[in-house]
Coordinates of C-alpha atoms in Angstrom, one line a residue:
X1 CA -67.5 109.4 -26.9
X2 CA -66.4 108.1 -23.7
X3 CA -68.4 109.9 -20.6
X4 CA -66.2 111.9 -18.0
X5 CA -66.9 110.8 -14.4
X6 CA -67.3 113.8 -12.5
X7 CA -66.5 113.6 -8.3
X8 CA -67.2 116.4 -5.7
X9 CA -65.6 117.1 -2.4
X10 CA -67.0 119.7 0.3
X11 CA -66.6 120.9 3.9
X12 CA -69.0 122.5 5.6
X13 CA -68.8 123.7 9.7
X14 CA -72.6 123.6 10.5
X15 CA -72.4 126.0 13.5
X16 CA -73.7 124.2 16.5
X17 CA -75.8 121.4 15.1
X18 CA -77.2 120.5 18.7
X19 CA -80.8 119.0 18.2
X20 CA -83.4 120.4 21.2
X21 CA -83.7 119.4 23.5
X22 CA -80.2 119.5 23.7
X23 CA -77.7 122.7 24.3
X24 CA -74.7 123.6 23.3
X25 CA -72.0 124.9 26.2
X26 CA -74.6 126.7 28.2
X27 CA -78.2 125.7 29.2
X28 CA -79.6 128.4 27.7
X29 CA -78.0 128.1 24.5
X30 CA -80.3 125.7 22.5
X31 CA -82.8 125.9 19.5
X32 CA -87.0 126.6 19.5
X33 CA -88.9 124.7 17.3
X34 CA -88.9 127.7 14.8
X35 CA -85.0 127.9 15.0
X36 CA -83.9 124.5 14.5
X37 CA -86.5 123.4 11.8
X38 CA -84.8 126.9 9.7
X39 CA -81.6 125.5 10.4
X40 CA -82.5 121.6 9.3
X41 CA -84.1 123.2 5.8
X42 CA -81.0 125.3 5.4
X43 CA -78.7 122.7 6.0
X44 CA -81.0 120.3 3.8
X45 CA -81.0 123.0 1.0
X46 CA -77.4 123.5 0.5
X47 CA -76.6 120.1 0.5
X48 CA -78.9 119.1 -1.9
X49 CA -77.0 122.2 -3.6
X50 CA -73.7 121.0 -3.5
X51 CA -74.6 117.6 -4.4
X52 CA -70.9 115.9 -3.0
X53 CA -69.9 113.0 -4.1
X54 CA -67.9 113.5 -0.2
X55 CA -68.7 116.0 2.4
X56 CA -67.3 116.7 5.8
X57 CA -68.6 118.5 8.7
X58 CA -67.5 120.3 11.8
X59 CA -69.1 121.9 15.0
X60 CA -71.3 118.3 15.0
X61 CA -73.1 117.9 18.7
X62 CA -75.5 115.3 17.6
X63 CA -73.9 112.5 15.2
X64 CA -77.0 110.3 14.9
X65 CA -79.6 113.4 13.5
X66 CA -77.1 114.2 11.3
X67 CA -77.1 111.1 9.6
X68 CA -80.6 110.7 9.3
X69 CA -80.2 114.2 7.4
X70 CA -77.8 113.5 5.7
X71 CA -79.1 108.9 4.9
X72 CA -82.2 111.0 3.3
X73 CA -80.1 113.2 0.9
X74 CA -78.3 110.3 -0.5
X75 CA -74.9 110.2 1.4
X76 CA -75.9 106.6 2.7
X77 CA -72.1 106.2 4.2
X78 CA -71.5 108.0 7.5
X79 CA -69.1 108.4 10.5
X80 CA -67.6 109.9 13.4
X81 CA -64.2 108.9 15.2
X82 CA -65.7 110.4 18.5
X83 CA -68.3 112.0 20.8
X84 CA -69.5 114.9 22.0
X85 CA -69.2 115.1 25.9
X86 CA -72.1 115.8 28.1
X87 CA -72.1 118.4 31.5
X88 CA -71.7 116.7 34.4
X89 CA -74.7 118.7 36.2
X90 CA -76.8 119.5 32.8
X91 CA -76.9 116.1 30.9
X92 CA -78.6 117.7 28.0
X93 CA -75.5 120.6 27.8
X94 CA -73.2 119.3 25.7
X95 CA -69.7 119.9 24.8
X96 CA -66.7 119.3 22.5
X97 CA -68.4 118.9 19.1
X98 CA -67.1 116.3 16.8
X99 CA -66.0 116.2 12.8
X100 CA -68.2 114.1 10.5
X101 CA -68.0 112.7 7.0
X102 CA -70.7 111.6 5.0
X103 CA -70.8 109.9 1.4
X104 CA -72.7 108.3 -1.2
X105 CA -69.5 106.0 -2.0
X106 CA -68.6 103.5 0.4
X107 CA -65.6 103.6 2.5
X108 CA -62.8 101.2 2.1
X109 CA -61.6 102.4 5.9
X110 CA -62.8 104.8 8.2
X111 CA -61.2 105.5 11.5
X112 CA -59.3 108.2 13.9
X113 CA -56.4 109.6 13.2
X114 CA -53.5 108.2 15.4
X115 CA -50.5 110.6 16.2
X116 CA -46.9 109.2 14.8
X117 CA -45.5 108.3 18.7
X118 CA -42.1 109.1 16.8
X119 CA -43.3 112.6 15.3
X120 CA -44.8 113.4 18.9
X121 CA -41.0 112.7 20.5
X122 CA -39.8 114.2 17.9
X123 CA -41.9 117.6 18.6
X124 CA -41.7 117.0 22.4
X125 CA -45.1 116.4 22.9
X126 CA -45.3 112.8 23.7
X127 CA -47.0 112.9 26.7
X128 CA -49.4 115.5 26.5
X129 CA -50.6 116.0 23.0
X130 CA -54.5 115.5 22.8
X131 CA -56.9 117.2 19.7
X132 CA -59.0 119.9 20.3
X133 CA -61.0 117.6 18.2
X134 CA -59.8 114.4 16.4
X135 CA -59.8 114.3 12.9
X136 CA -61.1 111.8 10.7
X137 CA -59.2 109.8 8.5
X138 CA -61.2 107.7 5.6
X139 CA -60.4 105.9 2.3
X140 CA -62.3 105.4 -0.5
X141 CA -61.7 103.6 -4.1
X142 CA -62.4 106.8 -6.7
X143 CA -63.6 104.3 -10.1
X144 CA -61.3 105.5 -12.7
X145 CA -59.3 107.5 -10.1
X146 CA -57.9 105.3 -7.5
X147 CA -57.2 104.8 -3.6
X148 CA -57.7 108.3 -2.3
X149 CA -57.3 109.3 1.5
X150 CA -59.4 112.1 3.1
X151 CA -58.7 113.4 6.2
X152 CA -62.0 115.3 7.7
X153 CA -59.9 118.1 10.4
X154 CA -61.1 121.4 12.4
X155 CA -58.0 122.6 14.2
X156 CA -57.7 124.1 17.2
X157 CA -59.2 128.0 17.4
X158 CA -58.2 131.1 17.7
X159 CA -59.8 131.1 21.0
X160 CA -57.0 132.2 23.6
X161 CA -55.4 129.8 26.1
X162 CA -56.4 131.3 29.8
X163 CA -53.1 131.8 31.4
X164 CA -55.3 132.6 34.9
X165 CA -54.7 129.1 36.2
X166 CA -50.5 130.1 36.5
X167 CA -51.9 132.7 39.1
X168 CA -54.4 131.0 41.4
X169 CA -57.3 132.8 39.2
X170 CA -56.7 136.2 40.1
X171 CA -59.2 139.0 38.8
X172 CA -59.9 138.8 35.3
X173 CA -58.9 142.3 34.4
X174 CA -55.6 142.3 36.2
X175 CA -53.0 144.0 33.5
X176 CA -51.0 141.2 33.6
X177 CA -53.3 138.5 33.6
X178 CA -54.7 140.4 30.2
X179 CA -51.0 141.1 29.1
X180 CA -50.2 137.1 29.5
X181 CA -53.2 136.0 27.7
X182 CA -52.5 138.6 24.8
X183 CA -49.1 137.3 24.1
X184 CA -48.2 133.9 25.7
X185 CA -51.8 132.9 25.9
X186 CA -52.0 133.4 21.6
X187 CA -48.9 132.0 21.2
X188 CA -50.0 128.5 22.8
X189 CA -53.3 128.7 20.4
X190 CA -51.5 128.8 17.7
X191 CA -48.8 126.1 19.0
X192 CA -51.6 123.5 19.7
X193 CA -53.1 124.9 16.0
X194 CA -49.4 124.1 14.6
X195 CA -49.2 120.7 16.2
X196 CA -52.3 119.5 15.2
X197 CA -52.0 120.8 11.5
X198 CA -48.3 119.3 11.8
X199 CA -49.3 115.5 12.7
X200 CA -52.1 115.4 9.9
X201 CA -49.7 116.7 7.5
X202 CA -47.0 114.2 8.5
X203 CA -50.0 111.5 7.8
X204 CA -51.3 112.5 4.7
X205 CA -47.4 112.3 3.5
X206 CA -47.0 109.3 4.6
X207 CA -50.2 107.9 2.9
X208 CA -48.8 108.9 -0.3
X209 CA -45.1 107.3 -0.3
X210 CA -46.3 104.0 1.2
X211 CA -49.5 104.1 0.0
X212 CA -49.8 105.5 -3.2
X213 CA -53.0 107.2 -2.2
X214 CA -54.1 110.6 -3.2
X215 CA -54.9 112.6 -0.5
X216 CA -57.4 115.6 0.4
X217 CA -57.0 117.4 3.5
X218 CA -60.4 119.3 4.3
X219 CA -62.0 121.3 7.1
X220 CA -62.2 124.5 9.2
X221 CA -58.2 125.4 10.1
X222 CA -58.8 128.6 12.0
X223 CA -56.3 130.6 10.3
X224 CA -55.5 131.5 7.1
X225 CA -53.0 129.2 5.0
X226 CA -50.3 131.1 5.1
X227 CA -50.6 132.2 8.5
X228 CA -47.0 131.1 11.2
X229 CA -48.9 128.2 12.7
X230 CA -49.9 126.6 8.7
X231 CA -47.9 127.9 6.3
X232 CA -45.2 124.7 6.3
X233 CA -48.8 122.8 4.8
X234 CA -48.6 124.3 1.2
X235 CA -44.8 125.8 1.3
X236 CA -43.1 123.4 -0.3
X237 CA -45.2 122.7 -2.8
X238 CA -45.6 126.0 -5.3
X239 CA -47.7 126.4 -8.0
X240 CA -46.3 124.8 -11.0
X241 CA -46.0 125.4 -15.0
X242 CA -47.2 123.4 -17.7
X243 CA -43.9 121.8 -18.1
X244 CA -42.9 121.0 -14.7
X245 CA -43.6 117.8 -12.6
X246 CA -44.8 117.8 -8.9
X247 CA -42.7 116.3 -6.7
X248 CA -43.9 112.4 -5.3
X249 CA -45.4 114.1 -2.1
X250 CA -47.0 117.3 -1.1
X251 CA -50.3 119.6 -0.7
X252 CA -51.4 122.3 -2.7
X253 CA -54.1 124.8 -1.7
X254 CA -57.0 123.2 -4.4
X255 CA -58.1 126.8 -5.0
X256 CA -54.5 128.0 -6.6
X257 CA -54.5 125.5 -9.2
X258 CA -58.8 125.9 -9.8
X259 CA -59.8 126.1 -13.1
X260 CA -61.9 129.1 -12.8
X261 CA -59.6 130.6 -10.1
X262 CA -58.6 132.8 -12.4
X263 CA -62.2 134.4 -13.3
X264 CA -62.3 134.1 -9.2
X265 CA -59.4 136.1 -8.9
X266 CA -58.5 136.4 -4.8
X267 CA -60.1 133.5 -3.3
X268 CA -63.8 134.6 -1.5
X269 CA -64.2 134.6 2.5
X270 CA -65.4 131.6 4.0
X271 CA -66.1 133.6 7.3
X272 CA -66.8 137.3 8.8
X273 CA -65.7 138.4 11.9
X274 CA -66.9 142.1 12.6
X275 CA -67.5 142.9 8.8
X276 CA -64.1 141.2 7.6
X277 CA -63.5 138.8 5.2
X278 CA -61.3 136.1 6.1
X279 CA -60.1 132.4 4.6
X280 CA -60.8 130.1 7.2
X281 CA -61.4 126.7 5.1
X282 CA -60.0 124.7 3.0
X283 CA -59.3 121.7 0.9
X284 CA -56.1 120.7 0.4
X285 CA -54.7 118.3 -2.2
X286 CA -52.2 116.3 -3.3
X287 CA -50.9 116.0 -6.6
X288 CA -53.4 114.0 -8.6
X289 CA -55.5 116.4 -8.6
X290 CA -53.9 118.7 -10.3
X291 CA -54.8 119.3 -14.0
X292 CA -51.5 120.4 -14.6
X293 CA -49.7 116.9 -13.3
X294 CA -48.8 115.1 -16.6
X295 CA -49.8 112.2 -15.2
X296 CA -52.8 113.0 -13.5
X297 CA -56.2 111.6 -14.8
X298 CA -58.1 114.9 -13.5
X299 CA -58.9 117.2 -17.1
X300 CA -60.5 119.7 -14.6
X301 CA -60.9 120.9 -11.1
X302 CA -63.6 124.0 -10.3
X303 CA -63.4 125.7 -6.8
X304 CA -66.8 126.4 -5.5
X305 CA -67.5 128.6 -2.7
X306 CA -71.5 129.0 -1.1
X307 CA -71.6 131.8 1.0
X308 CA -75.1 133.3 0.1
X309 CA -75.9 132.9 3.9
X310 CA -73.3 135.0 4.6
X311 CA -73.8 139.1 6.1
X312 CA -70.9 140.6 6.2
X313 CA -72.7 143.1 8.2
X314 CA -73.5 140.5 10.9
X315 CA -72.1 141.4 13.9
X316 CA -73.8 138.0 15.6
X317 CA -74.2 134.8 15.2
X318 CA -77.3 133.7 13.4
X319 CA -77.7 130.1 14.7
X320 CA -80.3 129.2 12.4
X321 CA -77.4 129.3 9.2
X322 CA -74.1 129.0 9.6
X323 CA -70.7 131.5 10.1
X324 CA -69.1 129.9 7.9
X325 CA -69.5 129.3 4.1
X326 CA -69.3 125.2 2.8
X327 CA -66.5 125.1 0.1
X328 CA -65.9 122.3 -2.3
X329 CA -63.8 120.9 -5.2
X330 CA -65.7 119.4 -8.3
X331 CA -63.1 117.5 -10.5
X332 CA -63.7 115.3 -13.8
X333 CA -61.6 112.4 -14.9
X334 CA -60.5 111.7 -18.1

């Protein structure tokens, strides 16, 4: 009897992997001994865990320790597309954390995602558009699979966009300084969220009409799925029967079409924020993964979701873990 190969993809945001002595945002904001040596054997623990074939990472401040970590646990094959950016007074603060991607397969190509100059015209943003932090784009050859693109992203957050600098930085709790930062201030997060989710999808599109490449679309988006800014991502491409075909492109949320989705039943939080659940990760996928495709060569696909770390009843960060839960697709070929 012929052996199934089995393959596993996972995302992970690591919460502010800054190694002491260095900080993250603010001088004060670093690990102790104690601290970051929990944090290493966590992170260590659930990896070994999850065992991925693939994993990406977000909220990365120092590339290299990480893939020491990560050279010992098997996932020889690392990178990152860019570089965290250190304070101009405090050279050991550092800001702008990067996405990583680590694997025990090697990578065919690994490099930053460009934006489509014609997508950017297009969506009148050609000379100003910049990511929050620039995603990843890697291909691999899956034996018995095929040429399969994976795009490593964390989109922009829900983190308001200060409208103070329109008024000369008047006093923060001016009523219409706090008015402008509830409304238009949201709306441009989740404009720069939408753009950003917008240029990768346009990508990963691409890859598979001139390619031919499956494609996986993983990370921390910052809003759920089906939220304005995100929705257009999985839209278009339902949840099929049996006896219907997938169209030649598209993305599917991985966890609707889950084997065990249905002993799941709703999908589990990936994050907390004051003691509610909320979806904030995700792997998206492209056709061939689908068990359903009729011409797939994937039998089965199981959703996994590690959140043990997780307190609902947190109302703090506990920097030693993470906030967020590591999610991850196991699938077999026939």
């Amino acid at each position: 009897m012929e052996q199934r190969k089995t393959f596993k993809f996972a995302s992970f945001n690591l919460l502010n992997f800054a190694s002491p002595p260095y900080a993250f945002y603010q001088p004060e904001e670093t690990y102790n001994d104690t601290q970051w040596a929990t944090k290493t054997q966590f992170i260590t623990g659930l990896i070994q865990h999850i065992d991925p074939t693939v994993i990406v990472f977000q909220e990365v401040f120092n590339p290299d320790v990480l893939a020491s970590l990560c050279e010992d646990l098997g996932l020889s094959y690392f990178a990152t597309v860019d570089s965290p950016k250190p304070d101009a007074v405090y050279s050991n603060v550092l800001f702008n954390p990067v996405v990583a991607i680590a694997s025990k397969i090697p990578f065919k190509q690994c490099k930053p995602l460009e934006p489509c100059h014609e997508l950017l015209e297009y969506l009148n943003n050609l000379a100003h558009f910049k990511f929050n932090r620039t995603p990843i784009k890697c291909t691999f050859e899956l034996d018995g699979f095929g040429l399969l693109t994976i795009y490593a992203v964390h989109f922009k957050s829900q983190r308001i966009h200060s409208m103070a600098q329109l008024l000369g930085d008047p006093d923060q709790e001016d009523p219409f300084l706090v008015m402008l930062n509830q409304t238009v201030g949201t709306m441009q997060s989740q404009i720069s969220r939408s753009l950003e989710a917008s240029i990768v999808y346009y990508d990963a599109l691409k890859a598979q009409r001139e390619k031919n490449s499956a494609t996986l679309v993983m990370g921390d988006f910052n809003a759920h799925i089906t939220s304005p800014a995100l929705s257009f991502m999985t839209e278009q491409f339902p949840i099929i029967s049996e006896s219907t075909q997938l169209g030649s492109v598209g993305l599917f949320e991985s966890f609707a079409i889950a084997d065990n989705q249905p002993e799941l039943g709703v999908k589990p939080p990936t994050h907390y924020y004051h003691g509610e659940g909320n979806v904030l990760d995700y792997i998206l996928a492209s056709k061939e993964f689908s068990p359903r495709d009729p011409n797939t060569r994937v039998n089965s696909l199981t959703y996994h979701n590690y959140a043990s770390h997780l307190d609902p009843k947190r109302d703090e960060e506990d920097i030693r873990y993470s906030d967020h839960a590591a999610i991850a697709i196991e699938i077999t070929i026939k």
